[in-house]
Coordinates of C-alpha atoms in Angstrom, one line a residue:
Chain A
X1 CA 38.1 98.3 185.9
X2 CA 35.6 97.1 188.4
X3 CA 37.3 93.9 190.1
X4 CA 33.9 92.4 191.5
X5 CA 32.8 91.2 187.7
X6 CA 35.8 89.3 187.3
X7 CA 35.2 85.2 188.1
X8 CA 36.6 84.6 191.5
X9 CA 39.6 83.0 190.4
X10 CA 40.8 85.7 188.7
X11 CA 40.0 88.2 191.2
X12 CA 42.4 85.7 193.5
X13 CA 45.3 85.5 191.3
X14 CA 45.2 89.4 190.7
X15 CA 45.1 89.9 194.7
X16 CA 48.0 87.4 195.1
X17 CA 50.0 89.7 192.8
X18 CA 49.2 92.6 194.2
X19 CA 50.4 91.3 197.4
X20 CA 53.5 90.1 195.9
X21 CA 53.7 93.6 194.2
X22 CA 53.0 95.0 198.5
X23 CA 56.2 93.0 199.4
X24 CA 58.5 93.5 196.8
X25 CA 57.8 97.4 195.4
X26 CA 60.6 97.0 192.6
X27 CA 61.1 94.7 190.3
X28 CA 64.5 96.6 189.8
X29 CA 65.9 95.3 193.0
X30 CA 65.3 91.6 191.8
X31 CA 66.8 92.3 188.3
X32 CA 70.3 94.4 190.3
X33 CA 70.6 91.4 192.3
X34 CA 70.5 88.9 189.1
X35 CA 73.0 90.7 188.0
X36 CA 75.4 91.6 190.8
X37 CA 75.1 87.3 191.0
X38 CA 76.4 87.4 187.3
X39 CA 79.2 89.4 187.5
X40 CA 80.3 87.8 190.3
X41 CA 80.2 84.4 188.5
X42 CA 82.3 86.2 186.2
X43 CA 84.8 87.3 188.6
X44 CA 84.8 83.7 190.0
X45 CA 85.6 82.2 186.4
X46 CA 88.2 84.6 185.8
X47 CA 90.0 83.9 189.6
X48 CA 89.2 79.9 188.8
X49 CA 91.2 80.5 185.5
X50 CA 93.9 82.7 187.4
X51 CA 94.0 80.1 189.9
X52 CA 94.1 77.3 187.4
X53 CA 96.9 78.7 185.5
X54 CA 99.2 79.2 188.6
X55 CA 98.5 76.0 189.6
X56 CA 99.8 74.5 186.5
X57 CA 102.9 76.9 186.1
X58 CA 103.9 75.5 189.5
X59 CA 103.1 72.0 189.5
X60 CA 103.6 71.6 185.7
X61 CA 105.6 74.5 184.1
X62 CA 106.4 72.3 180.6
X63 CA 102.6 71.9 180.3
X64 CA 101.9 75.5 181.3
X65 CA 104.8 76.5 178.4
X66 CA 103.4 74.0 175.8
X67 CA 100.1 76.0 176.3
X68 CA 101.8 79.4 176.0
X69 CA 103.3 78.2 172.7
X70 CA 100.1 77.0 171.0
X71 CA 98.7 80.4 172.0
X72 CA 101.5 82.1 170.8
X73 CA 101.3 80.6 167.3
X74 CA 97.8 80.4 166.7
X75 CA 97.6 84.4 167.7
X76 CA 100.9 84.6 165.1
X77 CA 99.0 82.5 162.3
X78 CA 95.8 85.3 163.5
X79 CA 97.5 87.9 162.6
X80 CA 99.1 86.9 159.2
X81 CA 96.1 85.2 158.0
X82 CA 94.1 89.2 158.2
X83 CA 95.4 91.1 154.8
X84 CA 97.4 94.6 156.5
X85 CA 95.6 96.8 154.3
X86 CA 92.0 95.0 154.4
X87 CA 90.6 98.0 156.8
X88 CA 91.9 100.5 154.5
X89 CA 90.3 99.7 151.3
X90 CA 87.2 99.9 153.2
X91 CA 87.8 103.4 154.1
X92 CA 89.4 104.2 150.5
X93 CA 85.7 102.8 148.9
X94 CA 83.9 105.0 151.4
X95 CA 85.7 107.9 150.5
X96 CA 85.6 107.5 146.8
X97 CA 81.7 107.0 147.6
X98 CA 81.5 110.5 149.8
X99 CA 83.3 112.3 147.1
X100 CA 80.3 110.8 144.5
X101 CA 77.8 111.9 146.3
X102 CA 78.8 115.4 147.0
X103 CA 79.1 116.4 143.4
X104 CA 76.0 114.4 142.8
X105 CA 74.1 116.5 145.5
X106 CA 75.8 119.8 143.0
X107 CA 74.1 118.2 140.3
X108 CA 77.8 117.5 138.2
X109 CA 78.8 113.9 137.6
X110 CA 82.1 113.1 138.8
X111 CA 84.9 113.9 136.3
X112 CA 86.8 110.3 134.9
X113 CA 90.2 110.0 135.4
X114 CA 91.1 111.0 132.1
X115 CA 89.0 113.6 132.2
X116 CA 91.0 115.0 135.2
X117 CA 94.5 114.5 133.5
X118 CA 93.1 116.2 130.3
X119 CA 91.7 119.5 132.1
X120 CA 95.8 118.9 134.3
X121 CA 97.3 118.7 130.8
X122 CA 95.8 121.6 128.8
X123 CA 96.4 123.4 131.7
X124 CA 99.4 122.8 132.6
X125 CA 101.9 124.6 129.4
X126 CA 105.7 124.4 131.3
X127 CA 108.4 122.5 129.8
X128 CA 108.8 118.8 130.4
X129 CA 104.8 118.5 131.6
X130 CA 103.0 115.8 130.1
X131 CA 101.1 116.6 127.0
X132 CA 98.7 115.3 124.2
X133 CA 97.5 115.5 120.8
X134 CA 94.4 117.4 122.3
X135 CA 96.4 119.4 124.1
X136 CA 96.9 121.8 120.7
X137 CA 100.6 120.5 120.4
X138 CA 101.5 119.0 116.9
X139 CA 102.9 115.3 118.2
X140 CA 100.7 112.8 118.4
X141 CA 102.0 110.1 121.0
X142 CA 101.0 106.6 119.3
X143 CA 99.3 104.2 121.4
X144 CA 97.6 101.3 119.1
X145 CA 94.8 99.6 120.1
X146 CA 94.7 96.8 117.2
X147 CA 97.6 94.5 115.5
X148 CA 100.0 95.9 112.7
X149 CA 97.8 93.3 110.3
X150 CA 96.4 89.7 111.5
X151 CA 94.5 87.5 109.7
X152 CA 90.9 85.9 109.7
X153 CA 91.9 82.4 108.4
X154 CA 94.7 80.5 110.0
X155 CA 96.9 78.8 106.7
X156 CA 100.3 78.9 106.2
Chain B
X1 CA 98.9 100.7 201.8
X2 CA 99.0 97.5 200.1
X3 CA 101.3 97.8 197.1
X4 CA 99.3 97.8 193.6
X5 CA 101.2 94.4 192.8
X6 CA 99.7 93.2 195.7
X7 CA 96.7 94.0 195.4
X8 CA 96.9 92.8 191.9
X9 CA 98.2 89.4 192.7
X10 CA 95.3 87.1 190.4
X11 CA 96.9 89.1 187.5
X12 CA 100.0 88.2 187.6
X13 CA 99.5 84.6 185.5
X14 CA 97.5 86.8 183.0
X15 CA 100.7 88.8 182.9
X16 CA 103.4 85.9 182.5
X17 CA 101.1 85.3 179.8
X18 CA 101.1 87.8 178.4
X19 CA 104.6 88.1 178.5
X20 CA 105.5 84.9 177.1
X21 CA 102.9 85.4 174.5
X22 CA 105.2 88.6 173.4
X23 CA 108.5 86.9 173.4
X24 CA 106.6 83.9 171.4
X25 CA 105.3 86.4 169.2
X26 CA 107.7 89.1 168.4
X27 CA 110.4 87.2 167.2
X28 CA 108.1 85.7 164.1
X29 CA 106.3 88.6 163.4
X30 CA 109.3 90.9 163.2
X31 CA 111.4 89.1 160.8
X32 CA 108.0 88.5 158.6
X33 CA 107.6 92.2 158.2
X34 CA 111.3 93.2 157.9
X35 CA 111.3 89.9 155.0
X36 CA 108.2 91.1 153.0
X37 CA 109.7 94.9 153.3
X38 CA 112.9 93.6 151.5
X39 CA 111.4 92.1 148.9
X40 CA 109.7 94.7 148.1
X41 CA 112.8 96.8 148.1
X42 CA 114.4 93.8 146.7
X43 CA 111.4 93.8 143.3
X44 CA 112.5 97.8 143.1
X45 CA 116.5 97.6 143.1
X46 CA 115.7 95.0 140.3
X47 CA 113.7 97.2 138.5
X48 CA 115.6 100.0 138.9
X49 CA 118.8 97.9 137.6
X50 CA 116.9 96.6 134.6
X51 CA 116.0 100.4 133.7
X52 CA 119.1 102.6 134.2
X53 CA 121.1 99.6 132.5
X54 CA 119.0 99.5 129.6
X55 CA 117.9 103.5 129.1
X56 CA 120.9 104.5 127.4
X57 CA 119.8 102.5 124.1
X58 CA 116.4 103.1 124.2
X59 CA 115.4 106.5 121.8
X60 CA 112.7 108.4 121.0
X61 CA 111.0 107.9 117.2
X62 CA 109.4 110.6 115.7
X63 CA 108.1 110.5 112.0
X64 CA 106.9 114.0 110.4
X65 CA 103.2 113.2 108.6
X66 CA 102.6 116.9 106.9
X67 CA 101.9 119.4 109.7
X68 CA 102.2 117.1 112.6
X69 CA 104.6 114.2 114.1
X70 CA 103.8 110.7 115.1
X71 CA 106.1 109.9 118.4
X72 CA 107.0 106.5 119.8
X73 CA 109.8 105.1 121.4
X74 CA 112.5 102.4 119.7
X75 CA 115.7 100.7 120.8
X76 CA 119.3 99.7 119.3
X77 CA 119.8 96.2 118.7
X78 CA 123.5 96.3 118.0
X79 CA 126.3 98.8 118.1
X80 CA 126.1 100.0 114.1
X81 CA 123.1 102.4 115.3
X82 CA 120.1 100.0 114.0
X83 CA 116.8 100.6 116.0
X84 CA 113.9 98.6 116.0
X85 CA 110.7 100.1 116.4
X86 CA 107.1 100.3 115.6
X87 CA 105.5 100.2 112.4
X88 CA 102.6 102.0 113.7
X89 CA 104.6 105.1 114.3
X90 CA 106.0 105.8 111.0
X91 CA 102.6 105.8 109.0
X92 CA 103.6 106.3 105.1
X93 CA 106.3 109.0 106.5
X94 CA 109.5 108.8 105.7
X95 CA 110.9 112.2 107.5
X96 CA 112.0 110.2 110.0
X97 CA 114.4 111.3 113.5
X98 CA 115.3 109.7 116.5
X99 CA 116.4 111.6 119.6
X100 CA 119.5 109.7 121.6
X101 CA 121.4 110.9 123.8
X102 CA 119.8 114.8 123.9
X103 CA 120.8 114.8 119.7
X104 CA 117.9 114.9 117.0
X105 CA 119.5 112.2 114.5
X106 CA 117.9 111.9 111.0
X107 CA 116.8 108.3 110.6
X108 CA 117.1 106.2 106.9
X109 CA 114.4 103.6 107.3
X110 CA 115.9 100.1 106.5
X111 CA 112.6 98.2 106.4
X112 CA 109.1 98.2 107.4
X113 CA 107.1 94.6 107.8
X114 CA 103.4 95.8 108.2
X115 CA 102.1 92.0 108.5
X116 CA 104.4 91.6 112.2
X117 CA 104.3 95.4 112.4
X118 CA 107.8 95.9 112.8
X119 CA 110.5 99.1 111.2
X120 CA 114.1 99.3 111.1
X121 CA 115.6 102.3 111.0
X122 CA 119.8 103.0 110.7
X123 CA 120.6 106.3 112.2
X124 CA 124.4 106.0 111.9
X125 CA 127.6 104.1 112.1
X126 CA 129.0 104.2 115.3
X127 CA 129.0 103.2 118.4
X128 CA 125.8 103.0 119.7
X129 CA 124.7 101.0 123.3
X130 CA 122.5 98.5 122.3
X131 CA 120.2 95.8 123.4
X132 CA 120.6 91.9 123.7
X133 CA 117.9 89.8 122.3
X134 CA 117.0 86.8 125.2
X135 CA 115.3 83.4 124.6
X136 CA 111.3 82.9 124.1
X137 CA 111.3 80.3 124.8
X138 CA 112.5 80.6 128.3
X139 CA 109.6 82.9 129.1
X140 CA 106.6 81.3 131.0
X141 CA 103.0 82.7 132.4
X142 CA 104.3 85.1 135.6
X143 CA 107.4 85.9 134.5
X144 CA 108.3 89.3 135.3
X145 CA 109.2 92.1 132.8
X146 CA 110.1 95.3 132.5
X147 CA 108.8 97.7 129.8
X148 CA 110.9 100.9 128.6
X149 CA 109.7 103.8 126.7
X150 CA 108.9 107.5 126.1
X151 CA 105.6 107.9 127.5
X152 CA 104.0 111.8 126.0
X153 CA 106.7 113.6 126.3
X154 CA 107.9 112.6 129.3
X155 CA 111.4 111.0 130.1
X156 CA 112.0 107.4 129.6
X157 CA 110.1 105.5 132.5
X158 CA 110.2 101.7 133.3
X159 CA 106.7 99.9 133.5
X160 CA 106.8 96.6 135.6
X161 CA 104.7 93.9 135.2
X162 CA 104.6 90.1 134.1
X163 CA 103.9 87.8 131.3
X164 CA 100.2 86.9 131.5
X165 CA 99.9 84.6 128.2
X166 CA 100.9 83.5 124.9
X167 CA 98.0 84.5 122.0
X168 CA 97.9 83.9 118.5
X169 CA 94.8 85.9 117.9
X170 CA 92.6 88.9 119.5
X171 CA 89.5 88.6 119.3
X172 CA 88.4 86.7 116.3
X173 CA 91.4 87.8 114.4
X174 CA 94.6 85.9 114.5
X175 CA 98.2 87.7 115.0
X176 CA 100.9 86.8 112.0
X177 CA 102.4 84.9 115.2
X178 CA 102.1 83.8 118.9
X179 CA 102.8 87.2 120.9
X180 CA 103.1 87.5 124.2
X181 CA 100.2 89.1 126.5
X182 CA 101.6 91.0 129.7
X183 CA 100.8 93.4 132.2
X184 CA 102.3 96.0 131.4
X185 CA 100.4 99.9 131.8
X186 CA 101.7 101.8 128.8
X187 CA 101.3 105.5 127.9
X188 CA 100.7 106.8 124.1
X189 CA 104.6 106.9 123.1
X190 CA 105.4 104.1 124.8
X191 CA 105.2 101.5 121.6
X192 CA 107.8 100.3 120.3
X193 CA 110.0 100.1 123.2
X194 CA 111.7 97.3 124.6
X195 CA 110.2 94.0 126.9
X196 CA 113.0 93.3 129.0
X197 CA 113.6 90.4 131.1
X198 CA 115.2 90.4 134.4
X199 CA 118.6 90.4 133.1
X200 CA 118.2 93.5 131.3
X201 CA 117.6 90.8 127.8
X202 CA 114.8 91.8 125.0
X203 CA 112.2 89.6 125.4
X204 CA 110.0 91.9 123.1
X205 CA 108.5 95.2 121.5
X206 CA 105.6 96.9 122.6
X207 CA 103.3 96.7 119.9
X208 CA 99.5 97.5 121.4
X209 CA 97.4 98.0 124.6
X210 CA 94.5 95.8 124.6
X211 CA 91.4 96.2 126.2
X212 CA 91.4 100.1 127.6
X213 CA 95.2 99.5 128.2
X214 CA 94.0 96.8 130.6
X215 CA 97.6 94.8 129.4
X216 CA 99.7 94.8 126.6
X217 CA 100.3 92.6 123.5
X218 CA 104.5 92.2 122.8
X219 CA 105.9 90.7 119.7
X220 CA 108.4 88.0 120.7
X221 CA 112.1 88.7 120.5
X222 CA 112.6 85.7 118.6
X223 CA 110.0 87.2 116.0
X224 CA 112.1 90.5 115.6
X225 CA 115.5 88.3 115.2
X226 CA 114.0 86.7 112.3
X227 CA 112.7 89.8 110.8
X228 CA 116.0 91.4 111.2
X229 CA 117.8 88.6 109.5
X230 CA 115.9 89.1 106.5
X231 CA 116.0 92.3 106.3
X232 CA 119.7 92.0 106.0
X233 CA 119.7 89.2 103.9
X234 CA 116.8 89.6 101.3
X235 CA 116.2 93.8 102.1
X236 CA 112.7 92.9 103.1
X237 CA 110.8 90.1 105.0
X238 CA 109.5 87.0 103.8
X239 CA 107.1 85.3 105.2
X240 CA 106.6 81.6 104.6
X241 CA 103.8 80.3 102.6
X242 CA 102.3 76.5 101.6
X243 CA 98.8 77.2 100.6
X244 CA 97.2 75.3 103.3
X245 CA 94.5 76.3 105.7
X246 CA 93.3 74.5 108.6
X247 CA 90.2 74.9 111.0
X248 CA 91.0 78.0 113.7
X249 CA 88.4 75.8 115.6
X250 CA 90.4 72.7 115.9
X251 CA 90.6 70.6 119.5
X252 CA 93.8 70.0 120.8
X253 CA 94.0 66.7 119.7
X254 CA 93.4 67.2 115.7
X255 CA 94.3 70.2 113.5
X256 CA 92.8 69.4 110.5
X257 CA 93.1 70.8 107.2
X258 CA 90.0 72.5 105.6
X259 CA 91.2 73.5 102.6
X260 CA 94.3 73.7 99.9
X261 CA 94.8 77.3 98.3
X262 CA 94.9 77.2 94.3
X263 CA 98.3 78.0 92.6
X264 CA 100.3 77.0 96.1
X265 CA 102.7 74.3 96.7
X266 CA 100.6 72.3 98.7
X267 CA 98.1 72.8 95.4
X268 CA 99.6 69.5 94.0
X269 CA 100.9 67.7 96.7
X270 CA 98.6 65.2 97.6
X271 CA 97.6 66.9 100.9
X272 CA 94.0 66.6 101.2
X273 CA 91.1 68.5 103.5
X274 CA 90.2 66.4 106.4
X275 CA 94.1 65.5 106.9
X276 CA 95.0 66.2 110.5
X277 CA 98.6 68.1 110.9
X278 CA 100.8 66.5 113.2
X279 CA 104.0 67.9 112.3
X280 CA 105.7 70.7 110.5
X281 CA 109.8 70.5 110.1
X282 CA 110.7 69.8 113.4
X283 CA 107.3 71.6 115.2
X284 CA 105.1 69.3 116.5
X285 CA 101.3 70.7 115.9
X286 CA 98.9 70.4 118.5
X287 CA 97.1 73.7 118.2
X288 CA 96.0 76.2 115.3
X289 CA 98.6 78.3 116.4
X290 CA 101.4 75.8 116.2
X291 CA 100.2 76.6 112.4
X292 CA 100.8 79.9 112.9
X293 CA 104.3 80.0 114.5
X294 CA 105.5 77.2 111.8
X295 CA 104.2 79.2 109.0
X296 CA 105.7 82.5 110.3
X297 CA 109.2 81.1 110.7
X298 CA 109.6 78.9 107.9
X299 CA 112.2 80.2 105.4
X300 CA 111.0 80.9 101.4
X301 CA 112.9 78.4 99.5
X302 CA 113.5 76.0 101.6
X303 CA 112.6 72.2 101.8
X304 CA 109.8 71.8 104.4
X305 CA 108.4 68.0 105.8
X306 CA 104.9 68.2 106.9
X307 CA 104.1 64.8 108.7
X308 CA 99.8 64.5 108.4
X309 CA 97.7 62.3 110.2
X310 CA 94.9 60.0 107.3
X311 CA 93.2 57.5 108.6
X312 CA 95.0 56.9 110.9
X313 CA 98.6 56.5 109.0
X314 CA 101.1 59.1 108.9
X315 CA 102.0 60.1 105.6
X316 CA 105.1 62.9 104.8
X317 CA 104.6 65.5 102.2
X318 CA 107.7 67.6 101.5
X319 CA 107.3 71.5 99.8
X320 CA 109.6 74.0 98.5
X321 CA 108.3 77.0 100.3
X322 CA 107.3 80.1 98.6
X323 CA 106.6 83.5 99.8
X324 CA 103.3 84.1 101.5
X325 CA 100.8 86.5 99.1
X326 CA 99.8 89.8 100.6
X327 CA 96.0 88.8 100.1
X328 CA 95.5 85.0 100.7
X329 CA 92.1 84.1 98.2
X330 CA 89.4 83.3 100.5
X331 CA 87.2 80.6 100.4
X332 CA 83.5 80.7 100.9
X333 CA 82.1 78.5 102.7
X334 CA 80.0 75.7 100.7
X335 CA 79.2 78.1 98.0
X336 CA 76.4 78.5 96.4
X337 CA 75.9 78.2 92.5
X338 CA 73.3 80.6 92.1
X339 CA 75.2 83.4 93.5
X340 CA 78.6 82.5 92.3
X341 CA 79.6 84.5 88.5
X342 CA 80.0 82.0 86.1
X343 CA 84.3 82.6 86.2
X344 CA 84.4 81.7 90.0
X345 CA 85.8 85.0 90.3
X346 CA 83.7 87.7 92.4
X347 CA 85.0 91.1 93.4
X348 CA 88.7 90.3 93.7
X349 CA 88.3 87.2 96.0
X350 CA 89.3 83.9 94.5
X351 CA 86.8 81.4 95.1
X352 CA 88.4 78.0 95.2
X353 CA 89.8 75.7 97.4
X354 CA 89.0 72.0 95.5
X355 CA 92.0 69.9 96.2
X356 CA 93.8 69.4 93.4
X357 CA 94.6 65.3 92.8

């Protein structure tokens, strides 16, 4: 781009950054510097905090415990308020949800639970293993699913 | 060299800390842990208890029906060899056996009630271990129970759950009295057994799993005791009947009556529809299925007050009590001339229900 069609004020502020641009090469510099200046802020707030809680162990070690205490319980009350298993149901769904989609990915849908103990039971034939009507045995195990006899009015 | 706790001397107040954190910490979250480990253990020694205590009197039913058995599970309820079991199990059979003790006992059926679906079988006099029958009225919402039975053909196992309700009905239909809804997970074979309470008492019978076995109907102990009694006293059960019925719907402040069945005690009492219930003997009603428990319990010949609310004023009716019919006449709903025969009688169902004067 030809800089002498450019109004003159322009053409100054894009020399003034070049120059700035002469001086400085990097920008990268500036930006390490910014944050060298951070981290040792950092390093300053963690040696004020250091400093700060030496200072009040020494000069006022009941305080210093008091403050140790209320950490201490609030980490306890932390801790017992997060359910022990709540990560492992997580990984238990995502499981369930990998198995899914591998047999989907097959082209089967996943067997139901009952499905899988019927295809265990009938074949499965020992002694003393579980066993169903469907399983070609002649007991039928009785599990109702509606009252003996109940009524539609209430009288009495 | 500088020594590394030298060099590390800012840390040392984030170690103090640290360790004071620990020593604050540790001591709570130890015994927490160690406490909610022995309770569990605690829950499974009590289970365990509850089950080995109460296996020895709980048997295996089996009735023949032609080429193939029925199987469900049963329990003694004294030491003469009487079991109580489900109805459901012995169909119309009456080949029946019970399995105690690794011996396949022939069973004489003492009774079958179809309407609280409850059998009694004797297998033989002797000594047999039985069962205690606790208090209902004890049991509340939560409290834990312990199921016993025969599930396939499987060993007895114990189930472990809690009481979740009280229902008179399922559904739209209404049970012949309040049983009690629990937690239970049951197996086909396990009706009929035993409810037990933490003591190792009957509470109830497995009767049905509701719901895709999502939990598990029980009819009451005290249900069964009265059962039993009349089947040793009368050889069959009675169930109690007044002829009236009163709205399913009713609030819990008003049970009213809807309507007084035709040839029943209550037919010429005086008891009008529109007459709130407030008592029944000594039952106070404040629900439908206050109705239901009074009605179930009440003895056949016996005297029985009924305290009603009209008006306003209490009045006192007093009935002999009869035996409840095995079909109670229905009543159609404002009925319509033009499709009622001119008897009043259509297809077996009594059409009725004007209170007599």
């Amino acid at each position: 781009m030809d800089s002498s069609s450019l109004p003159p004020e322009v053409r100054d502020a894009l020399r003034a950054r070049r120059a700035m641009f002469a001086q400085s090469p990097s920008v990268l510099p500036h930006l390490h510097r910014r944050i060298r200046v951070a981290a040792m802020e950092r390093t300053s707030f963690r040696e004020r905090l250091s400093a700060w809680a030496a200072a009040l162990a020494a000069v006022r070690p009941a305080a210093y415990a008091g403050a140790c205490a209320v950490l201490a319980v609030t980490l306890t009350l932390a801790h017992f308020a997060i359910p022990a298993h709540s990560g492992r149901t997580m990984v238990a769904a995502r499981t369930t949800a990998d198995t899914s989609y591998s047999l989907n990915e097959v082209g089967a849908l996943p067997p139901s639970l009952d499905q899988k103990i019927d295809a265990l039971i009938s074949s499965v034939s020992a002694p003393g293993a579980p066993h169903s009507a469907t399983a070609g045995v002649d007991a039928h195990y009785v599990l109702t699913s509606t009252p003996a006899s109940y009524d539609s009015v209430v009288a009495f | 060299m500088i020594p590394w706790w030298r060099s590390k001397r800012h840390l040392r107040p984030h170690l103090l800390l640290l360790g004071l954190t620990g020593a604050a910490v540790l001591p709570l979250a130890l015994p927490c842990a160690a406490r909610a480990q022995g309770v569990f253990d605690a829950i499974g020694a009590e289970v365990d208890r509850v089950f080995e205590q109460s296996k020895p009197a709980v048997v295996r039913v089996r009735a023949q029906q032609g080429r193939f058995q029925t199987v469900g599970s049963g329990f003694f309820v004294d030491n003469q060899g009487t079991v109580v079991t489900a109805a459901a199990i012995l169909g119309l059979s009456s080949d029946i056996s019970v399995d105690y003790n690794g011996l396949d006992l022939i069973a004489r059926v003492v009774g079958v009630d179809l309407r609280s679906g409850v059998a009694v079988l004797h297998v033989f006099s002797g000594a047999t271990p039985f069962l205690a029958f606790a208090k209902t009225a004890e049991l509340h919402t939560a409290t834990p129970v312990v199921g016993v039975g025969y599930p396939l053909n499987l060993p007895a196992a114990p189930t472990f759950g809690m009481v979740t309700g009280f229902d008179s009905q399922y559904l739209d239909r209404f049970f012949a009295t309040t049983h009690l809804r629990t937690s239970l997970a049951i197996s086909p074979g396990q009706i009929g057994g035993p409810v037990l309470d933490g003591h190792g008492q009957v509470v109830g019978m497995i009767v049905m799993a509701a719901d895709e076995r999502k939990f598990t109907y029980a009819l009451p102990s005290a249900a069964i005791q009265k059962i039993l009694a009349d089947f040793q006293q009368h050889g069959r059960v009675e169930h109690g009947w007044v002829g009236v019925g009163v709205d399913p719907q009713s609030d819990a402040k008003a049970v009213r009556i809807t309507q007084i069945f035709q040839g029943a005690p209550a037919s010429a009492s005086g008891l009008q529809p529109g007459d709130v219930v407030v008592r029944i003997d000594r039952r106070e009603i404040v629900r439908p299925c206050d109705v239901i428990d009074a009605s179930f319990f009440a003895r056949v010949g016996e005297e029985l007050p009924i305290v009603v609310s009209r008006n306003g004023k209490l009045m006192t009716f007093k009935f002999v009590v009869s035996e409840r019919p095995t079909q109670i006449p229905v009543v159609l709903p404002n009925p319509d001339p033009a499709f009622l025969p001119p008897s009043g009688d259509a297809q077996g169902l009594k059409v009725g229900g004007k209170p007599q004067p």
